[in-house]
Each structure stands twice: as structure tokens, then as C-alpha cells.
Amino acid sequence: MRQLRNGIEESVHRGDVVEADVTGRLIRAVGDADRVVTLRSTVKPFGVVALIEAGGIEAFDLEPPEIAIMASSHSGEDFHVRTLQGMFRRAGVSQTLLACGSEGMPLDTLTAARLARDGEKASAIRHMCSGQHAVSLLLSRLRGWDLETYWEADHPSQEAYRSAVARAFGTTPDRLRTALDGCGVETYAFRLREVAQAYAFLADPAEVPKRDPRSAVAPALTVVRDAMLANPEMVAGRHDRLDTSLMKADEGRLISKAGMEALRAIAIVPGPRIGTGLDAASGLAVKIEDGDGYDRGTWAASVEALRQVGVLDAQALRLLARYHRPTILDPHGRVGAESVPEFELAPVGELIG
């Protein structure tokens, strides 16, 4: 991806893009499919499985928007906060137990400006990871585990979360490579091709054969998928969030989930595609090498990758134009620079090893 100013190349964002199906077969790729990445927030849909399998939906009368927000990196808008607070009230859990911090939150600039104007400091419930932390808090309430220490790696709620992630990725907890995430809980490392495969599984959990150990996760993961598809604004937010914009531009077809350091994973639900013979579910993993502090690289690469795999039609591309070729304006509203995605996904046919 090149950043151009009047045709002059100012900077280049290099990266890797991988598309795979639920069996791990690589469909298209550019760059290194074996690059190891930390999942960061792309892990969240799989962690919710732990609460669902434990009976959390029935115990706390959870609704689809609440399931979606537990898989989210939300913007901390008021409707996100109300959703989480309602869930906590029914579970008898205090939001003061959230241990995700609040630094730099909320992500939504309008909400942040209003809080600053009113002299109000954002609490942890406005943190983009508070939904993820809610999984462990509700699971701890359900199981009678200590609530204060839910975030510690050896806490049984974290062990349950870790197990759900491992099973969704077709491995075991003892084989997971872990690291510390920014919100204070563990994250996990996988190759990009494995991330793409996991998101293909999220796109169509029923596609996994019964003999595959991942099939045990499929019922709960289907609930997560359907909740996210139905509530794209819970997955991210109403303003300037590509994940939500992608999901609304091709409604019912995509689940997009960003992770920090310029990772994005996208689940593509089965259906016809433009210019290809493929109609089965697949997953895309996009990673920009330099971390992409301005978001422009991941924005442009994600939209362009979806265009190349035949998911986005002309109308969707028009809706996503500002993400597809992000621009920088001068004080007079003139375009000063433009980000241009320049890559071609090559068809491949390799099994995950």
C-alpha cells in the first residue's frame, strides 16, 4: 500500500493477506501465510464460547446484542455502556470489578469530547475490551469463582477462555503460545493461515465434519456468529469504525474484527461471489507489518482484499470508498495525499501443516 502526495511516494505499508477455508486450505495469498501474529482482539468471538457452553445465556437471559458486545472492540458509546450495564445488573456483578483499565478510552471521539466537556473521566466500562472481560466476570459469577482476580492467568475463568480458544483453533491449551494483551489478560499467537482458517470456521461452523474435534465448539460458535452478524454496531461502533462499516455494507455476509498492531480477520459467510466460482465460507487475515499507526494501510488492504475475493459489489465499494482509498485533506478541504492499495492475491492450493 503506497501513500501518494501529488504522485510522489511518501511512504509504503507492506503486509500479508491470506484467505483460507475451514479445512485450512489456502485459497489466495500475498506475502507470508506463515507469519506469526498475536491475535489481540481477533480472539474475542472464540472466547465467548466458554460462557455459552457453561449455560450463560440461560443463566443471565443474554440477548444477541449482549453476546455481540462480548465479542467486540466497542467504541465506548452510551448504547454500548447501557448494554453492558444491563447485563451486569441481571448477573449481580458490579462494573467496578472490570480490570481492563480506561487509558485512552472511549474510542468514539464524539463521546470522548462530551465526557471531557462535562469533566467526566471515562471508567473501565468504556474500554473497548470491557465486553471481553465481561465473559470472565459472568462465567465467574455462574461458577462461584472469585470475581476480584478473574483477570489473572491461572484463574479458572481464564483457563476456560483459553480452552475455548484452543478448541476453536484445533489445538490444546498446553500448546498455545501466549503473551500479555494491552487490557491485562492473555492473548495467543498463531500463523496468519491459522487465523484465516479460524475465521472460516466462524463464518460457517456447521461446515466442520463431525469427526473434527472442532465440531464440539460449532453450536456455541454459531450463536456468536449470528449475534455479531445481527449487531454490527455492537462489534465496533457507529462512527468511523471499519469493522461495522464493512458488515453493514454487505449485510449478513461478513464478520470483521480488528486487532491491535494492524491485524484484521474477516469471516466470509457462504454465498455467491463476483467473478469467482467460490461460494463456500472462507476467512481472510490481513496484517500490515509496521503496525499502521494511521489505520490507512489496514483500511485500504482490507477493502481491496474483499474486492479481489469477489465479496464486495460496486455499491458496497462506493459506501466504503473512504476506507478503500483513504485521503488526507488540507485545511481548505483539498486532497493532499491518498493511500492506494497495490497488491494482487494469488490463487494457491495448499493445506495447513
PDB file of C-alpha atoms in Angstrom, residues 29-273:
ATOM      1  CA  ALA A  29      -2.482 -15.137  -0.576  1.00  0.00           C
ATOM      2  CA  VAL A  30       0.083 -12.424  -0.933  1.00  0.00           C
ATOM      3  CA  GLY A  31       3.112 -12.281   1.339  1.00  0.00           C
ATOM      4  CA  ASP A  32       3.889 -14.730   4.139  1.00  0.00           C
ATOM      5  CA  ALA A  33       0.992 -17.011   5.149  1.00  0.00           C
ATOM      6  CA  ASP A  34       3.151 -18.396   7.957  1.00  0.00           C
ATOM      7  CA  ARG A  35       3.800 -15.061   9.644  1.00  0.00           C
ATOM      8  CA  VAL A  36       3.134 -15.450  13.376  1.00  0.00           C
ATOM      9  CA  VAL A  37       0.853 -12.810  14.860  1.00  0.00           C
ATOM     10  CA  THR A  38      -0.698 -12.230  18.247  1.00  0.00           C
ATOM     11  CA  LEU A  39      -4.464 -12.453  17.960  1.00  0.00           C
ATOM     12  CA  ARG A  40      -5.170  -9.463  20.192  1.00  0.00           C
ATOM     13  CA  SER A  41      -8.865  -8.569  19.773  1.00  0.00           C
ATOM     14  CA  THR A  42      -9.462 -11.004  16.912  1.00  0.00           C
ATOM     15  CA  VAL A  43      -9.630 -13.702  19.607  1.00  0.00           C
ATOM     16  CA  LYS A  44     -12.832 -12.360  21.141  1.00  0.00           C
ATOM     17  CA  PRO A  45     -15.543 -14.266  19.208  1.00  0.00           C
ATOM     18  CA  PHE A  46     -13.965 -17.564  20.222  1.00  0.00           C
ATOM     19  CA  GLY A  47     -13.653 -16.716  23.903  1.00  0.00           C
ATOM     20  CA  VAL A  48     -17.401 -16.088  24.240  1.00  0.00           C
ATOM     21  CA  VAL A  49     -17.855 -19.804  23.569  1.00  0.00           C
ATOM     22  CA  ALA A  50     -16.709 -20.537  27.141  1.00  0.00           C
ATOM     23  CA  LEU A  51     -19.640 -18.645  28.667  1.00  0.00           C
ATOM     24  CA  ILE A  52     -22.199 -20.044  26.233  1.00  0.00           C
ATOM     25  CA  GLU A  53     -21.098 -23.636  26.813  1.00  0.00           C
ATOM     26  CA  ALA A  54     -21.352 -23.096  30.583  1.00  0.00           C
ATOM     27  CA  GLY A  55     -25.029 -22.117  30.262  1.00  0.00           C
ATOM     28  CA  GLY A  56     -24.536 -18.358  30.488  1.00  0.00           C
ATOM     29  CA  ILE A  57     -27.283 -17.469  28.017  1.00  0.00           C
ATOM     30  CA  GLU A  58     -29.925 -19.231  30.091  1.00  0.00           C
ATOM     31  CA  ALA A  59     -28.497 -18.172  33.461  1.00  0.00           C
ATOM     32  CA  PHE A  60     -28.374 -14.459  32.642  1.00  0.00           C
ATOM     33  CA  ASP A  61     -31.064 -14.161  29.915  1.00  0.00           C
ATOM     34  CA  LEU A  62     -28.464 -12.946  27.432  1.00  0.00           C
ATOM     35  CA  GLU A  63     -29.709 -11.377  24.207  1.00  0.00           C
ATOM     36  CA  PRO A  64     -27.867 -11.293  20.848  1.00  0.00           C
ATOM     37  CA  PRO A  65     -26.631  -7.671  21.293  1.00  0.00           C
ATOM     38  CA  GLU A  66     -25.067  -8.692  24.602  1.00  0.00           C
ATOM     39  CA  ILE A  67     -23.358 -11.693  23.052  1.00  0.00           C
ATOM     40  CA  ALA A  68     -22.084  -9.466  20.246  1.00  0.00           C
ATOM     41  CA  ILE A  69     -20.624  -6.901  22.632  1.00  0.00           C
ATOM     42  CA  MET A  70     -18.718  -9.633  24.476  1.00  0.00           C
ATOM     43  CA  ALA A  71     -17.016 -10.405  21.141  1.00  0.00           C
ATOM     44  CA  SER A  72     -16.398  -6.739  20.370  1.00  0.00           C
ATOM     45  CA  SER A  73     -13.871  -3.963  20.488  1.00  0.00           C
ATOM     46  CA  HIS A  74     -16.583  -1.390  21.027  1.00  0.00           C
ATOM     47  CA  SER A  75     -16.227   2.378  20.808  1.00  0.00           C
ATOM     48  CA  GLY A  76     -17.455   3.103  24.328  1.00  0.00           C
ATOM     49  CA  GLU A  77     -20.583   4.918  23.165  1.00  0.00           C
ATOM     50  CA  ASP A  78     -23.540   5.267  25.501  1.00  0.00           C
ATOM     51  CA  PHE A  79     -25.506   2.426  23.903  1.00  0.00           C
ATOM     52  CA  HIS A  80     -22.518   0.115  24.457  1.00  0.00           C
ATOM     53  CA  VAL A  81     -22.365   1.129  28.108  1.00  0.00           C
ATOM     54  CA  ARG A  82     -26.110   0.618  28.620  1.00  0.00           C
ATOM     55  CA  THR A  83     -25.916  -2.847  27.068  1.00  0.00           C
ATOM     56  CA  LEU A  84     -23.090  -3.907  29.371  1.00  0.00           C
ATOM     57  CA  GLN A  85     -24.705  -2.373  32.456  1.00  0.00           C
ATOM     58  CA  GLY A  86     -27.966  -4.209  31.823  1.00  0.00           C
ATOM     59  CA  MET A  87     -26.093  -7.488  31.564  1.00  0.00           C
ATOM     60  CA  PHE A  88     -24.126  -6.808  34.753  1.00  0.00           C
ATOM     61  CA  ARG A  89     -27.286  -5.869  36.679  1.00  0.00           C
ATOM     62  CA  ARG A  90     -29.007  -9.131  35.798  1.00  0.00           C
ATOM     63  CA  ALA A  91     -25.908 -11.099  36.735  1.00  0.00           C
ATOM     64  CA  GLY A  92     -25.441  -9.233  40.023  1.00  0.00           C
ATOM     65  CA  VAL A  93     -21.932  -8.143  39.051  1.00  0.00           C
ATOM     66  CA  SER A  94     -20.539  -4.678  39.749  1.00  0.00           C
ATOM     67  CA  GLN A  95     -18.933  -2.890  36.816  1.00  0.00           C
ATOM     68  CA  THR A  96     -16.274  -1.626  39.240  1.00  0.00           C
ATOM     69  CA  LEU A  97     -14.764  -5.118  39.079  1.00  0.00           C
ATOM     70  CA  LEU A  98     -13.656  -4.545  35.477  1.00  0.00           C
ATOM     71  CA  ALA A  99      -9.861  -4.704  35.393  1.00  0.00           C
ATOM     72  CA  CYS A 100      -9.283  -3.647  31.770  1.00  0.00           C
ATOM     73  CA  GLY A 101      -8.306  -0.070  32.588  1.00  0.00           C
ATOM     74  CA  SER A 102      -9.589   3.031  30.819  1.00  0.00           C
ATOM     75  CA  GLU A 103      -6.487   4.671  29.341  1.00  0.00           C
ATOM     76  CA  GLY A 104      -7.198   6.372  26.011  1.00  0.00           C
ATOM     77  CA  MET A 105     -10.894   5.488  26.091  1.00  0.00           C
ATOM     78  CA  PRO A 106     -13.518   5.769  24.755  1.00  0.00           C
ATOM     79  CA  LEU A 107     -12.540   5.219  21.136  1.00  0.00           C
ATOM     80  CA  ASP A 108     -15.509   7.243  19.914  1.00  0.00           C
ATOM     81  CA  THR A 109     -14.275  10.823  19.540  1.00  0.00           C
ATOM     82  CA  LEU A 110     -17.714  12.414  19.976  1.00  0.00           C
ATOM     83  CA  THR A 111     -18.287  10.575  23.247  1.00  0.00           C
ATOM     84  CA  ALA A 112     -14.773  11.401  24.439  1.00  0.00           C
ATOM     85  CA  ALA A 113     -15.313  15.095  23.659  1.00  0.00           C
ATOM     86  CA  ARG A 114     -18.609  15.131  25.565  1.00  0.00           C
ATOM     87  CA  LEU A 115     -17.063  13.481  28.611  1.00  0.00           C
ATOM     88  CA  ALA A 116     -14.183  15.968  28.554  1.00  0.00           C
ATOM     89  CA  ARG A 117     -16.607  18.891  28.249  1.00  0.00           C
ATOM     90  CA  ASP A 118     -18.572  17.634  31.247  1.00  0.00           C
ATOM     91  CA  GLY A 119     -15.449  16.988  33.308  1.00  0.00           C
ATOM     92  CA  GLU A 120     -16.214  13.267  33.443  1.00  0.00           C
ATOM     93  CA  LYS A 121     -13.446  10.676  33.413  1.00  0.00           C
ATOM     94  CA  ALA A 122     -14.140   7.537  31.402  1.00  0.00           C
ATOM     95  CA  SER A 123     -14.470   4.425  33.534  1.00  0.00           C
ATOM     96  CA  ALA A 124     -13.378   0.909  32.566  1.00  0.00           C
ATOM     97  CA  ILE A 125     -16.800   0.066  31.147  1.00  0.00           C
ATOM     98  CA  ARG A 126     -15.999   2.371  28.215  1.00  0.00           C
ATOM     99  CA  HIS A 127     -12.822   0.424  27.431  1.00  0.00           C
ATOM    100  CA  MET A 128     -13.003  -1.379  24.095  1.00  0.00           C
ATOM    101  CA  CYS A 129     -12.233  -4.692  25.861  1.00  0.00           C
ATOM    102  CA  SER A 130     -14.818  -4.441  28.651  1.00  0.00           C
ATOM    103  CA  GLY A 131     -17.087  -6.862  26.771  1.00  0.00           C
ATOM    104  CA  GLN A 132     -14.316  -9.439  26.628  1.00  0.00           C
ATOM    105  CA  HIS A 133     -13.711  -9.022  30.364  1.00  0.00           C
ATOM    106  CA  ALA A 134     -17.443  -9.418  30.953  1.00  0.00           C
ATOM    107  CA  VAL A 135     -17.174 -13.000  29.679  1.00  0.00           C
ATOM    108  CA  SER A 136     -14.862 -13.906  32.559  1.00  0.00           C
ATOM    109  CA  LEU A 137     -16.849 -11.953  35.144  1.00  0.00           C
ATOM    110  CA  LEU A 138     -20.149 -13.604  34.204  1.00  0.00           C
ATOM    111  CA  LEU A 139     -18.531 -17.009  33.986  1.00  0.00           C
ATOM    112  CA  SER A 140     -17.043 -16.477  37.443  1.00  0.00           C
ATOM    113  CA  ARG A 141     -20.440 -15.455  38.840  1.00  0.00           C
ATOM    114  CA  LEU A 142     -22.040 -18.525  37.273  1.00  0.00           C
ATOM    115  CA  ARG A 143     -19.413 -20.930  38.623  1.00  0.00           C
ATOM    116  CA  GLY A 144     -18.921 -19.298  42.016  1.00  0.00           C
ATOM    117  CA  TRP A 145     -15.303 -18.359  41.334  1.00  0.00           C
ATOM    118  CA  ASP A 146     -13.559 -15.352  42.841  1.00  0.00           C
ATOM    119  CA  LEU A 147     -14.557 -12.164  40.991  1.00  0.00           C
ATOM    120  CA  GLU A 148     -11.725  -9.891  42.089  1.00  0.00           C
ATOM    121  CA  THR A 149      -8.969 -11.941  40.447  1.00  0.00           C
ATOM    122  CA  TYR A 150     -10.801 -13.005  37.270  1.00  0.00           C
ATOM    123  CA  TRP A 151      -8.113 -11.438  35.048  1.00  0.00           C
ATOM    124  CA  GLU A 152      -5.178 -13.483  36.380  1.00  0.00           C
ATOM    125  CA  ALA A 153      -3.848 -16.151  34.013  1.00  0.00           C
ATOM    126  CA  ASP A 154      -4.327 -19.020  36.479  1.00  0.00           C
ATOM    127  CA  HIS A 155      -7.923 -18.047  37.333  1.00  0.00           C
ATOM    128  CA  PRO A 156     -10.407 -20.769  36.293  1.00  0.00           C
ATOM    129  CA  SER A 157     -12.333 -18.296  34.092  1.00  0.00           C
ATOM    130  CA  GLN A 158      -9.156 -17.560  32.132  1.00  0.00           C
ATOM    131  CA  GLU A 159      -8.454 -21.281  31.885  1.00  0.00           C
ATOM    132  CA  ALA A 160     -11.950 -21.807  30.459  1.00  0.00           C
ATOM    133  CA  TYR A 161     -11.455 -18.934  27.998  1.00  0.00           C
ATOM    134  CA  ARG A 162      -8.085 -20.395  26.978  1.00  0.00           C
ATOM    135  CA  SER A 163      -9.636 -23.824  26.441  1.00  0.00           C
ATOM    136  CA  ALA A 164     -12.383 -22.411  24.210  1.00  0.00           C
ATOM    137  CA  VAL A 165      -9.824 -20.600  22.065  1.00  0.00           C
ATOM    138  CA  ALA A 166      -7.610 -23.668  21.785  1.00  0.00           C
ATOM    139  CA  ARG A 167     -10.501 -25.901  20.732  1.00  0.00           C
ATOM    140  CA  ALA A 168     -11.712 -23.403  18.128  1.00  0.00           C
ATOM    141  CA  PHE A 169      -8.221 -23.341  16.631  1.00  0.00           C
ATOM    142  CA  GLY A 170      -7.944 -27.123  16.682  1.00  0.00           C
ATOM    143  CA  THR A 171      -5.271 -27.379  19.348  1.00  0.00           C
ATOM    144  CA  THR A 172      -4.914 -27.830  23.129  1.00  0.00           C
ATOM    145  CA  PRO A 173      -4.299 -25.211  25.852  1.00  0.00           C
ATOM    146  CA  ASP A 174      -0.840 -26.559  26.692  1.00  0.00           C
ATOM    147  CA  ARG A 175       0.292 -25.944  23.107  1.00  0.00           C
ATOM    148  CA  LEU A 176      -0.812 -22.303  22.988  1.00  0.00           C
ATOM    149  CA  ARG A 177       1.832 -19.624  22.676  1.00  0.00           C
ATOM    150  CA  THR A 178       0.743 -16.774  24.935  1.00  0.00           C
ATOM    151  CA  ALA A 179       1.560 -13.118  25.519  1.00  0.00           C
ATOM    152  CA  LEU A 180       0.106 -10.286  27.587  1.00  0.00           C
ATOM    153  CA  ASP A 181      -2.551  -8.180  25.865  1.00  0.00           C
ATOM    154  CA  GLY A 182      -2.988  -4.446  26.393  1.00  0.00           C
ATOM    155  CA  CYS A 183      -6.086  -4.890  28.568  1.00  0.00           C
ATOM    156  CA  GLY A 184      -4.287  -7.134  31.060  1.00  0.00           C
ATOM    157  CA  VAL A 185      -5.354 -10.644  30.023  1.00  0.00           C
ATOM    158  CA  GLU A 186      -3.621 -13.202  27.848  1.00  0.00           C
ATOM    159  CA  THR A 187      -3.528 -13.188  24.083  1.00  0.00           C
ATOM    160  CA  TYR A 188      -2.384 -16.012  21.821  1.00  0.00           C
ATOM    161  CA  ALA A 189      -0.120 -16.351  18.797  1.00  0.00           C
ATOM    162  CA  PHE A 190      -0.902 -18.186  15.551  1.00  0.00           C
ATOM    163  CA  ARG A 191       0.175 -18.131  11.947  1.00  0.00           C
ATOM    164  CA  LEU A 192      -1.888 -15.944   9.631  1.00  0.00           C
ATOM    165  CA  ARG A 193      -3.133 -19.013   7.774  1.00  0.00           C
ATOM    166  CA  GLU A 194      -4.463 -20.397  11.062  1.00  0.00           C
ATOM    167  CA  VAL A 195      -6.222 -17.104  11.806  1.00  0.00           C
ATOM    168  CA  ALA A 196      -7.864 -17.219   8.376  1.00  0.00           C
ATOM    169  CA  GLN A 197      -8.907 -20.829   8.962  1.00  0.00           C
ATOM    170  CA  ALA A 198     -10.430 -19.985  12.350  1.00  0.00           C
ATOM    171  CA  TYR A 199     -12.464 -17.164  10.802  1.00  0.00           C
ATOM    172  CA  ALA A 200     -13.669 -19.522   8.068  1.00  0.00           C
ATOM    173  CA  PHE A 201     -14.878 -21.721  10.935  1.00  0.00           C
ATOM    174  CA  LEU A 202     -16.647 -18.701  12.464  1.00  0.00           C
ATOM    175  CA  ALA A 203     -18.273 -17.994   9.077  1.00  0.00           C
ATOM    176  CA  ASP A 204     -19.795 -21.480   8.827  1.00  0.00           C
ATOM    177  CA  PRO A 205     -19.346 -23.581  11.986  1.00  0.00           C
ATOM    178  CA  ALA A 206     -21.589 -26.346  10.616  1.00  0.00           C
ATOM    179  CA  GLU A 207     -19.122 -26.961   7.780  1.00  0.00           C
ATOM    180  CA  VAL A 208     -16.699 -28.737  10.137  1.00  0.00           C
ATOM    181  CA  PRO A 209     -17.121 -32.535   9.848  1.00  0.00           C
ATOM    182  CA  LYS A 210     -18.425 -34.364  12.919  1.00  0.00           C
ATOM    183  CA  ARG A 211     -15.152 -36.274  13.204  1.00  0.00           C
ATOM    184  CA  ASP A 212     -13.246 -32.983  13.554  1.00  0.00           C
ATOM    185  CA  PRO A 213     -12.728 -32.122  17.264  1.00  0.00           C
ATOM    186  CA  ARG A 214     -13.697 -28.526  16.489  1.00  0.00           C
ATOM    187  CA  SER A 215     -17.255 -29.697  15.810  1.00  0.00           C
ATOM    188  CA  ALA A 216     -17.928 -29.662  19.561  1.00  0.00           C
ATOM    189  CA  VAL A 217     -17.432 -25.882  19.508  1.00  0.00           C
ATOM    190  CA  ALA A 218     -19.710 -25.353  16.494  1.00  0.00           C
ATOM    191  CA  PRO A 219     -23.098 -24.902  18.272  1.00  0.00           C
ATOM    192  CA  ALA A 220     -21.840 -22.163  20.590  1.00  0.00           C
ATOM    193  CA  LEU A 221     -19.817 -20.509  17.834  1.00  0.00           C
ATOM    194  CA  THR A 222     -22.913 -20.409  15.615  1.00  0.00           C
ATOM    195  CA  VAL A 223     -24.675 -18.390  18.316  1.00  0.00           C
ATOM    196  CA  VAL A 224     -21.750 -15.950  18.407  1.00  0.00           C
ATOM    197  CA  ARG A 225     -21.688 -15.651  14.618  1.00  0.00           C
ATOM    198  CA  ASP A 226     -25.405 -14.931  14.364  1.00  0.00           C
ATOM    199  CA  ALA A 227     -25.265 -12.357  17.171  1.00  0.00           C
ATOM    200  CA  MET A 228     -22.389 -10.498  15.530  1.00  0.00           C
ATOM    201  CA  LEU A 229     -23.994 -10.548  12.074  1.00  0.00           C
ATOM    202  CA  ALA A 230     -27.203  -9.102  13.511  1.00  0.00           C
ATOM    203  CA  ASN A 231     -25.483  -6.387  15.576  1.00  0.00           C
ATOM    204  CA  PRO A 232     -22.614  -4.808  13.623  1.00  0.00           C
ATOM    205  CA  GLU A 233     -22.714  -1.592  15.671  1.00  0.00           C
ATOM    206  CA  MET A 234     -22.067  -3.621  18.833  1.00  0.00           C
ATOM    207  CA  VAL A 235     -18.998  -5.192  17.213  1.00  0.00           C
ATOM    208  CA  ALA A 236     -17.330  -1.779  16.837  1.00  0.00           C
ATOM    209  CA  GLY A 237     -19.368   1.442  16.770  1.00  0.00           C
ATOM    210  CA  ARG A 238     -21.443   3.981  14.908  1.00  0.00           C
ATOM    211  CA  HIS A 239     -18.688   6.378  13.873  1.00  0.00           C
ATOM    212  CA  ASP A 240     -15.552   5.787  11.820  1.00  0.00           C
ATOM    213  CA  ARG A 241     -15.164   2.053  12.548  1.00  0.00           C
ATOM    214  CA  LEU A 242     -14.287  -0.076   9.537  1.00  0.00           C
ATOM    215  CA  ASP A 243     -15.477  -3.333  11.117  1.00  0.00           C
ATOM    216  CA  THR A 244     -19.019  -2.023  11.472  1.00  0.00           C
ATOM    217  CA  SER A 245     -18.920  -0.302   8.072  1.00  0.00           C
ATOM    218  CA  LEU A 246     -17.827  -3.498   6.325  1.00  0.00           C
ATOM    219  CA  MET A 247     -20.539  -5.549   8.000  1.00  0.00           C
ATOM    220  CA  LYS A 248     -23.241  -3.014   7.109  1.00  0.00           C
ATOM    221  CA  ALA A 249     -22.027  -2.591   3.513  1.00  0.00           C
ATOM    222  CA  ASP A 250     -22.536  -6.311   2.861  1.00  0.00           C
ATOM    223  CA  GLU A 251     -25.164  -7.109   5.470  1.00  0.00           C
ATOM    224  CA  GLY A 252     -25.322 -10.683   6.727  1.00  0.00           C
ATOM    225  CA  ARG A 253     -22.262 -11.689   4.743  1.00  0.00           C
ATOM    226  CA  LEU A 254     -19.232 -10.550   6.741  1.00  0.00           C
ATOM    227  CA  ILE A 255     -17.904 -10.517  10.273  1.00  0.00           C
ATOM    228  CA  SER A 256     -14.938  -8.173  10.507  1.00  0.00           C
ATOM    229  CA  LYS A 257     -12.797  -7.975  13.630  1.00  0.00           C
ATOM    230  CA  ALA A 258      -9.747  -5.796  14.060  1.00  0.00           C
ATOM    231  CA  GLY A 259      -6.860  -6.470  16.403  1.00  0.00           C
ATOM    232  CA  MET A 260      -4.160  -4.068  17.513  1.00  0.00           C
ATOM    233  CA  GLU A 261      -0.932  -3.684  15.541  1.00  0.00           C
ATOM    234  CA  ALA A 262      -2.728  -3.694  12.206  1.00  0.00           C
ATOM    235  CA  LEU A 263      -4.302  -7.153  12.216  1.00  0.00           C
ATOM    236  CA  ARG A 264      -7.793  -7.744  10.836  1.00  0.00           C
ATOM    237  CA  ALA A 265      -9.640 -11.049  10.477  1.00  0.00           C
ATOM    238  CA  ILE A 266     -12.790 -11.390   8.393  1.00  0.00           C
ATOM    239  CA  ALA A 267     -15.305 -14.245   8.274  1.00  0.00           C
ATOM    240  CA  ILE A 268     -16.989 -14.569   4.879  1.00  0.00           C
ATOM    241  CA  VAL A 269     -20.352 -16.337   5.113  1.00  0.00           C
ATOM    242  CA  PRO A 270     -21.234 -18.735   2.255  1.00  0.00           C
ATOM    243  CA  GLY A 271     -22.813 -17.146  -0.797  1.00  0.00           C
ATOM    244  CA  PRO A 272     -22.170 -16.224  -4.426  1.00  0.00           C
ATOM    245  CA  ARG A 273     -19.164 -14.084  -5.291  1.00  0.00           C
TER     246      ARG A 273
END
